[in-house]
Amino acid sequence: MIGFKLSVLLFAVCSLSECSGRFVNSCKYPPSQWCDSRDIAAECGVLEQCMKFNETKPNADLVTVSLYYESLCPGCREFLVLQLVPTFLMLQDIMNIELVPFGNAQEKEDQGKYTFVCQHGENECLGNMIETCMLNTLGAKAVLVIFCMESGEDVLKAAQNCLGVYFPDTTWDSIMTCVKGDEGNKLMHQNALKTNALKPPHEYVPWITINGEHTEDLQNKAMSSLFNLVCSLYKGGKPAACGQGLKEKTNSYCMN
């Protein structure tokens, strides 16, 4: 489940003109821990920001958006790049996202190994596997790399560069070891099981569930404006961003 807090990294980071080198170097804690206690916040110079952040923490269950998709499906790419990630960046305090790359692929088993046939060919199977291994290796942070890949002209060609931009300490070889080995094979099998267990069964991708539920009404609302849907479903105090909104989008699907 992807629910990491980019806001923790963003709200407390001042502009370059306001930050001194002494401030940056004096804090020995990573940004994700700055608001863990008053002492840490004070040491890192973000006590005021953390107090404001804690006052606006969500006070109800987060809205969980799960996306079942294929790496080369045009409609999936459009939804992920133009709806899912922008909405998450604005509403990450009230939502989680989950990515399941498999979609309309078919799985076959032979002596404990799994082979996959993808709707858009072998390159899509490779893209699905790369993104699956990135999710396994990087956890929630992989959404940044996947967004970069899916927004590129060529998803596969963008993959290595996108990884290098966001996570230069994670080697491409480590991702490809997963992709080509037993680990990636087993991870993709889990994606297949999860996709095939959907109720109702998926008929197309992108296939979207909200808090584990799929209806045509939820799908249509998510595809036209996921932002508005998440804001409307969250039962706690609405964040300020919910008063802004995102433009509605037209729908595009890859049929099963």
Short mmCIF file of N, CA and C in Angstrom, two decimals, residues 29-130:
data_model
loop_
_atom_site.label_atom_id
_atom_site.label_comp_id
_atom_site.label_asym_id
_atom_site.label_seq_id
_atom_site.Cartn_x
_atom_site.Cartn_y
_atom_site.Cartn_z
N TYR A 29 18.74 14.17 11.57
CA TYR A 29 17.61 13.29 11.31
C TYR A 29 17.13 13.44 9.87
N PRO A 30 16.67 12.35 9.26
CA PRO A 30 16.09 12.47 7.90
C PRO A 30 14.75 13.18 7.97
N PRO A 31 14.31 13.80 6.86
CA PRO A 31 13.05 14.56 6.87
C PRO A 31 11.85 13.76 7.35
N SER A 32 11.83 12.45 7.10
CA SER A 32 10.68 11.65 7.51
C SER A 32 10.51 11.57 9.02
N GLN A 33 11.56 11.97 9.79
CA GLN A 33 11.49 11.90 11.25
C GLN A 33 11.38 13.28 11.90
N TRP A 34 11.35 14.34 11.12
CA TRP A 34 11.39 15.68 11.68
C TRP A 34 10.24 15.97 12.64
N CYS A 35 9.09 15.40 12.40
CA CYS A 35 7.93 15.70 13.24
C CYS A 35 7.62 14.58 14.23
N ASP A 36 8.59 13.67 14.46
CA ASP A 36 8.34 12.57 15.39
C ASP A 36 8.28 13.04 16.84
N SER A 37 8.98 14.10 17.17
CA SER A 37 8.94 14.63 18.53
C SER A 37 9.26 16.12 18.50
N ARG A 38 8.91 16.81 19.61
CA ARG A 38 9.19 18.24 19.69
C ARG A 38 10.69 18.50 19.69
N ASP A 39 11.46 17.61 20.34
CA ASP A 39 12.91 17.81 20.41
C ASP A 39 13.55 17.73 19.03
N ILE A 40 13.13 16.71 18.25
CA ILE A 40 13.69 16.56 16.91
C ILE A 40 13.28 17.76 16.05
N ALA A 41 12.02 18.14 16.13
CA ALA A 41 11.54 19.28 15.33
C ALA A 41 12.31 20.55 15.68
N ALA A 42 12.57 20.75 16.97
CA ALA A 42 13.30 21.94 17.38
C ALA A 42 14.74 21.90 16.88
N GLU A 43 15.37 20.73 17.00
CA GLU A 43 16.76 20.60 16.55
C GLU A 43 16.88 20.85 15.05
N CYS A 44 15.88 20.44 14.31
CA CYS A 44 15.92 20.58 12.85
C CYS A 44 15.32 21.90 12.38
N GLY A 45 14.89 22.73 13.32
CA GLY A 45 14.42 24.06 12.97
C GLY A 45 13.06 24.11 12.33
N VAL A 46 12.20 23.09 12.59
CA VAL A 46 10.88 23.05 11.94
C VAL A 46 9.77 22.87 12.97
N LEU A 47 9.99 23.33 14.20
CA LEU A 47 8.99 23.12 15.25
C LEU A 47 7.65 23.76 14.89
N GLU A 48 7.68 24.99 14.41
CA GLU A 48 6.43 25.68 14.06
C GLU A 48 5.69 24.95 12.96
N GLN A 49 6.44 24.52 11.92
CA GLN A 49 5.80 23.82 10.81
C GLN A 49 5.21 22.49 11.26
N CYS A 50 5.94 21.77 12.15
CA CYS A 50 5.44 20.47 12.61
C CYS A 50 4.18 20.63 13.46
N MET A 51 4.13 21.68 14.25
CA MET A 51 2.94 21.91 15.04
C MET A 51 1.73 22.15 14.15
N LYS A 52 1.93 22.92 13.08
CA LYS A 52 0.84 23.15 12.13
C LYS A 52 0.47 21.86 11.41
N PHE A 53 1.48 21.06 11.07
CA PHE A 53 1.23 19.80 10.38
C PHE A 53 0.42 18.86 11.26
N ASN A 54 0.79 18.74 12.55
CA ASN A 54 0.08 17.84 13.45
C ASN A 54 -1.36 18.28 13.68
N GLU A 55 -1.59 19.59 13.61
CA GLU A 55 -2.96 20.10 13.77
C GLU A 55 -3.86 19.70 12.61
N THR A 56 -3.25 19.45 11.45
CA THR A 56 -4.04 19.15 10.24
C THR A 56 -3.97 17.69 9.84
N LYS A 57 -3.45 16.83 10.75
CA LYS A 57 -3.40 15.40 10.44
C LYS A 57 -4.80 14.86 10.21
N PRO A 58 -4.94 13.85 9.37
CA PRO A 58 -6.27 13.29 9.10
C PRO A 58 -6.91 12.75 10.36
N ASN A 59 -8.21 12.95 10.50
CA ASN A 59 -8.94 12.50 11.68
C ASN A 59 -9.99 11.47 11.31
N ALA A 60 -9.79 10.79 10.19
CA ALA A 60 -10.70 9.72 9.76
C ALA A 60 -9.89 8.74 8.92
N ASP A 61 -10.51 7.60 8.59
CA ASP A 61 -9.83 6.59 7.77
C ASP A 61 -9.45 7.19 6.42
N LEU A 62 -8.25 6.86 5.97
CA LEU A 62 -7.81 7.33 4.66
C LEU A 62 -8.59 6.64 3.55
N VAL A 63 -8.71 7.30 2.42
CA VAL A 63 -9.34 6.72 1.24
C VAL A 63 -8.25 5.96 0.47
N THR A 64 -8.46 4.68 0.25
CA THR A 64 -7.48 3.85 -0.43
C THR A 64 -7.89 3.64 -1.89
N VAL A 65 -7.02 4.08 -2.79
CA VAL A 65 -7.26 3.94 -4.23
C VAL A 65 -6.29 2.90 -4.77
N SER A 66 -6.82 1.81 -5.29
CA SER A 66 -5.99 0.75 -5.87
C SER A 66 -6.14 0.76 -7.38
N LEU A 67 -5.00 0.73 -8.07
CA LEU A 67 -5.01 0.76 -9.53
C LEU A 67 -4.46 -0.55 -10.08
N TYR A 68 -5.29 -1.27 -10.80
CA TYR A 68 -4.88 -2.48 -11.52
C TYR A 68 -4.67 -2.07 -12.97
N TYR A 69 -3.44 -2.27 -13.47
CA TYR A 69 -3.09 -1.62 -14.73
C TYR A 69 -2.02 -2.41 -15.48
N GLU A 70 -1.71 -1.93 -16.68
CA GLU A 70 -0.63 -2.46 -17.52
C GLU A 70 0.31 -1.32 -17.87
N SER A 71 1.59 -1.63 -17.94
CA SER A 71 2.60 -0.57 -18.11
C SER A 71 2.50 0.14 -19.45
N LEU A 72 1.98 -0.51 -20.50
CA LEU A 72 1.93 0.11 -21.81
C LEU A 72 0.51 0.41 -22.29
N CYS A 73 -0.47 0.22 -21.45
CA CYS A 73 -1.85 0.55 -21.81
C CYS A 73 -2.01 2.07 -21.82
N PRO A 74 -2.39 2.66 -22.96
CA PRO A 74 -2.50 4.13 -23.03
C PRO A 74 -3.43 4.72 -21.97
N GLY A 75 -4.59 4.09 -21.76
CA GLY A 75 -5.53 4.60 -20.77
C GLY A 75 -4.98 4.52 -19.36
N CYS A 76 -4.23 3.44 -19.08
CA CYS A 76 -3.61 3.30 -17.75
C CYS A 76 -2.57 4.38 -17.53
N ARG A 77 -1.76 4.62 -18.53
CA ARG A 77 -0.71 5.63 -18.41
C ARG A 77 -1.33 7.02 -18.19
N GLU A 78 -2.38 7.30 -18.94
CA GLU A 78 -3.04 8.59 -18.82
C GLU A 78 -3.62 8.78 -17.43
N PHE A 79 -4.28 7.75 -16.91
CA PHE A 79 -4.88 7.87 -15.58
C PHE A 79 -3.81 8.03 -14.51
N LEU A 80 -2.75 7.23 -14.60
CA LEU A 80 -1.70 7.28 -13.59
C LEU A 80 -1.00 8.64 -13.57
N VAL A 81 -0.71 9.15 -14.78
CA VAL A 81 0.08 10.39 -14.89
C VAL A 81 -0.76 11.63 -14.65
N LEU A 82 -1.98 11.65 -15.16
CA LEU A 82 -2.79 12.87 -15.11
C LEU A 82 -3.78 12.91 -13.96
N GLN A 83 -4.07 11.75 -13.38
CA GLN A 83 -5.07 11.72 -12.31
C GLN A 83 -4.50 11.19 -10.99
N LEU A 84 -4.00 9.96 -11.01
CA LEU A 84 -3.65 9.30 -9.75
C LEU A 84 -2.53 10.02 -9.00
N VAL A 85 -1.39 10.20 -9.65
CA VAL A 85 -0.26 10.80 -8.94
C VAL A 85 -0.49 12.27 -8.60
N PRO A 86 -1.02 13.10 -9.54
CA PRO A 86 -1.31 14.49 -9.13
C PRO A 86 -2.29 14.58 -7.97
N THR A 87 -3.31 13.71 -7.97
CA THR A 87 -4.26 13.72 -6.85
C THR A 87 -3.57 13.33 -5.56
N PHE A 88 -2.71 12.31 -5.64
CA PHE A 88 -2.00 11.87 -4.44
C PHE A 88 -1.07 12.94 -3.90
N LEU A 89 -0.41 13.66 -4.78
CA LEU A 89 0.50 14.71 -4.32
C LEU A 89 -0.26 15.81 -3.57
N MET A 90 -1.51 16.05 -3.98
CA MET A 90 -2.29 17.10 -3.34
C MET A 90 -3.06 16.60 -2.12
N LEU A 91 -3.40 15.31 -2.12
CA LEU A 91 -4.28 14.79 -1.07
C LEU A 91 -3.66 13.64 -0.29
N GLN A 92 -2.33 13.56 -0.27
CA GLN A 92 -1.68 12.42 0.36
C GLN A 92 -1.98 12.29 1.84
N ASP A 93 -2.42 13.36 2.50
CA ASP A 93 -2.77 13.28 3.91
C ASP A 93 -4.08 12.54 4.15
N ILE A 94 -4.88 12.36 3.11
CA ILE A 94 -6.18 11.70 3.31
C ILE A 94 -6.35 10.48 2.41
N MET A 95 -5.29 10.05 1.72
CA MET A 95 -5.45 8.91 0.83
C MET A 95 -4.20 8.04 0.79
N ASN A 96 -4.40 6.78 0.47
CA ASN A 96 -3.35 5.83 0.14
C ASN A 96 -3.53 5.40 -1.30
N ILE A 97 -2.44 5.00 -1.95
CA ILE A 97 -2.58 4.39 -3.27
C ILE A 97 -1.85 3.06 -3.30
N GLU A 98 -2.37 2.17 -4.11
CA GLU A 98 -1.80 0.84 -4.32
C GLU A 98 -1.69 0.60 -5.81
N LEU A 99 -0.54 0.15 -6.28
CA LEU A 99 -0.33 -0.14 -7.69
C LEU A 99 -0.15 -1.64 -7.89
N VAL A 100 -0.90 -2.21 -8.85
CA VAL A 100 -0.80 -3.64 -9.15
C VAL A 100 -0.61 -3.80 -10.65
N PRO A 101 0.65 -3.89 -11.11
CA PRO A 101 0.90 -4.05 -12.56
C PRO A 101 0.68 -5.49 -13.01
N PHE A 102 -0.36 -5.71 -13.77
CA PHE A 102 -0.65 -7.01 -14.39
C PHE A 102 -1.72 -6.85 -15.45
N GLY A 103 -2.86 -6.33 -15.04
CA GLY A 103 -3.92 -6.00 -16.00
C GLY A 103 -4.53 -7.17 -16.71
N ASN A 104 -4.53 -7.11 -18.04
CA ASN A 104 -5.16 -8.14 -18.87
C ASN A 104 -4.20 -9.24 -19.27
N ALA A 105 -3.09 -9.37 -18.58
CA ALA A 105 -2.10 -10.40 -18.91
C ALA A 105 -2.67 -11.78 -18.58
N GLN A 106 -2.04 -12.79 -19.15
CA GLN A 106 -2.40 -14.19 -18.90
C GLN A 106 -1.19 -14.88 -18.28
N GLU A 107 -1.47 -15.77 -17.34
CA GLU A 107 -0.40 -16.48 -16.62
C GLU A 107 -0.51 -17.98 -16.86
N LYS A 108 0.65 -18.61 -17.06
CA LYS A 108 0.72 -20.06 -17.17
C LYS A 108 1.82 -20.56 -16.24
N GLU A 109 1.59 -21.75 -15.65
CA GLU A 109 2.57 -22.32 -14.74
C GLU A 109 3.18 -23.57 -15.36
N ASP A 110 4.50 -23.72 -15.21
CA ASP A 110 5.22 -24.88 -15.70
C ASP A 110 6.31 -25.23 -14.71
N GLN A 111 6.08 -26.31 -13.95
CA GLN A 111 7.06 -26.80 -12.98
C GLN A 111 7.48 -25.72 -11.98
N GLY A 112 6.49 -25.04 -11.44
CA GLY A 112 6.76 -24.06 -10.41
C GLY A 112 7.19 -22.70 -10.91
N LYS A 113 7.38 -22.55 -12.22
CA LYS A 113 7.73 -21.27 -12.82
C LYS A 113 6.51 -20.72 -13.55
N TYR A 114 6.43 -19.42 -13.62
CA TYR A 114 5.29 -18.78 -14.26
C TYR A 114 5.75 -18.02 -15.49
N THR A 115 4.95 -18.15 -16.55
CA THR A 115 5.20 -17.36 -17.75
C THR A 115 3.98 -16.46 -17.98
N PHE A 116 4.23 -15.33 -18.62
CA PHE A 116 3.17 -14.33 -18.77
C PHE A 116 3.07 -13.87 -20.22
N VAL A 117 1.84 -13.73 -20.68
CA VAL A 117 1.57 -13.18 -22.00
C VAL A 117 0.76 -11.91 -21.79
N CYS A 118 1.28 -10.80 -22.31
CA CYS A 118 0.68 -9.49 -22.02
C CYS A 118 -0.06 -8.94 -23.24
N GLN A 119 -1.05 -8.13 -22.97
CA GLN A 119 -1.93 -7.60 -24.01
C GLN A 119 -1.16 -6.82 -25.06
N HIS A 120 -0.15 -6.07 -24.63
CA HIS A 120 0.61 -5.24 -25.56
C HIS A 120 2.00 -5.80 -25.82
N GLY A 121 2.14 -7.11 -25.69
CA GLY A 121 3.37 -7.77 -26.10
C GLY A 121 4.43 -7.92 -25.01
N GLU A 122 5.58 -8.43 -25.42
CA GLU A 122 6.66 -8.75 -24.48
C GLU A 122 7.18 -7.50 -23.76
N ASN A 123 7.21 -6.37 -24.45
CA ASN A 123 7.70 -5.16 -23.81
C ASN A 123 6.82 -4.76 -22.63
N GLU A 124 5.52 -5.00 -22.76
CA GLU A 124 4.64 -4.67 -21.65
C GLU A 124 4.90 -5.61 -20.47
N CYS A 125 5.13 -6.89 -20.74
CA CYS A 125 5.47 -7.82 -19.66
C CYS A 125 6.74 -7.37 -18.95
N LEU A 126 7.72 -6.90 -19.72
CA LEU A 126 8.95 -6.41 -19.13
C LEU A 126 8.68 -5.15 -18.29
N GLY A 127 7.88 -4.24 -18.82
CA GLY A 127 7.54 -3.03 -18.07
C GLY A 127 6.81 -3.36 -16.78
N ASN A 128 5.85 -4.29 -16.86
CA ASN A 128 5.13 -4.72 -15.66
C ASN A 128 6.10 -5.26 -14.61
N MET A 129 7.06 -6.08 -15.09
CA MET A 129 7.99 -6.72 -14.16
C MET A 129 8.95 -5.69 -13.54
N ILE A 130 9.42 -4.75 -14.35
CA ILE A 130 10.31 -3.71 -13.82
C ILE A 130 9.60 -2.90 -12.74
#
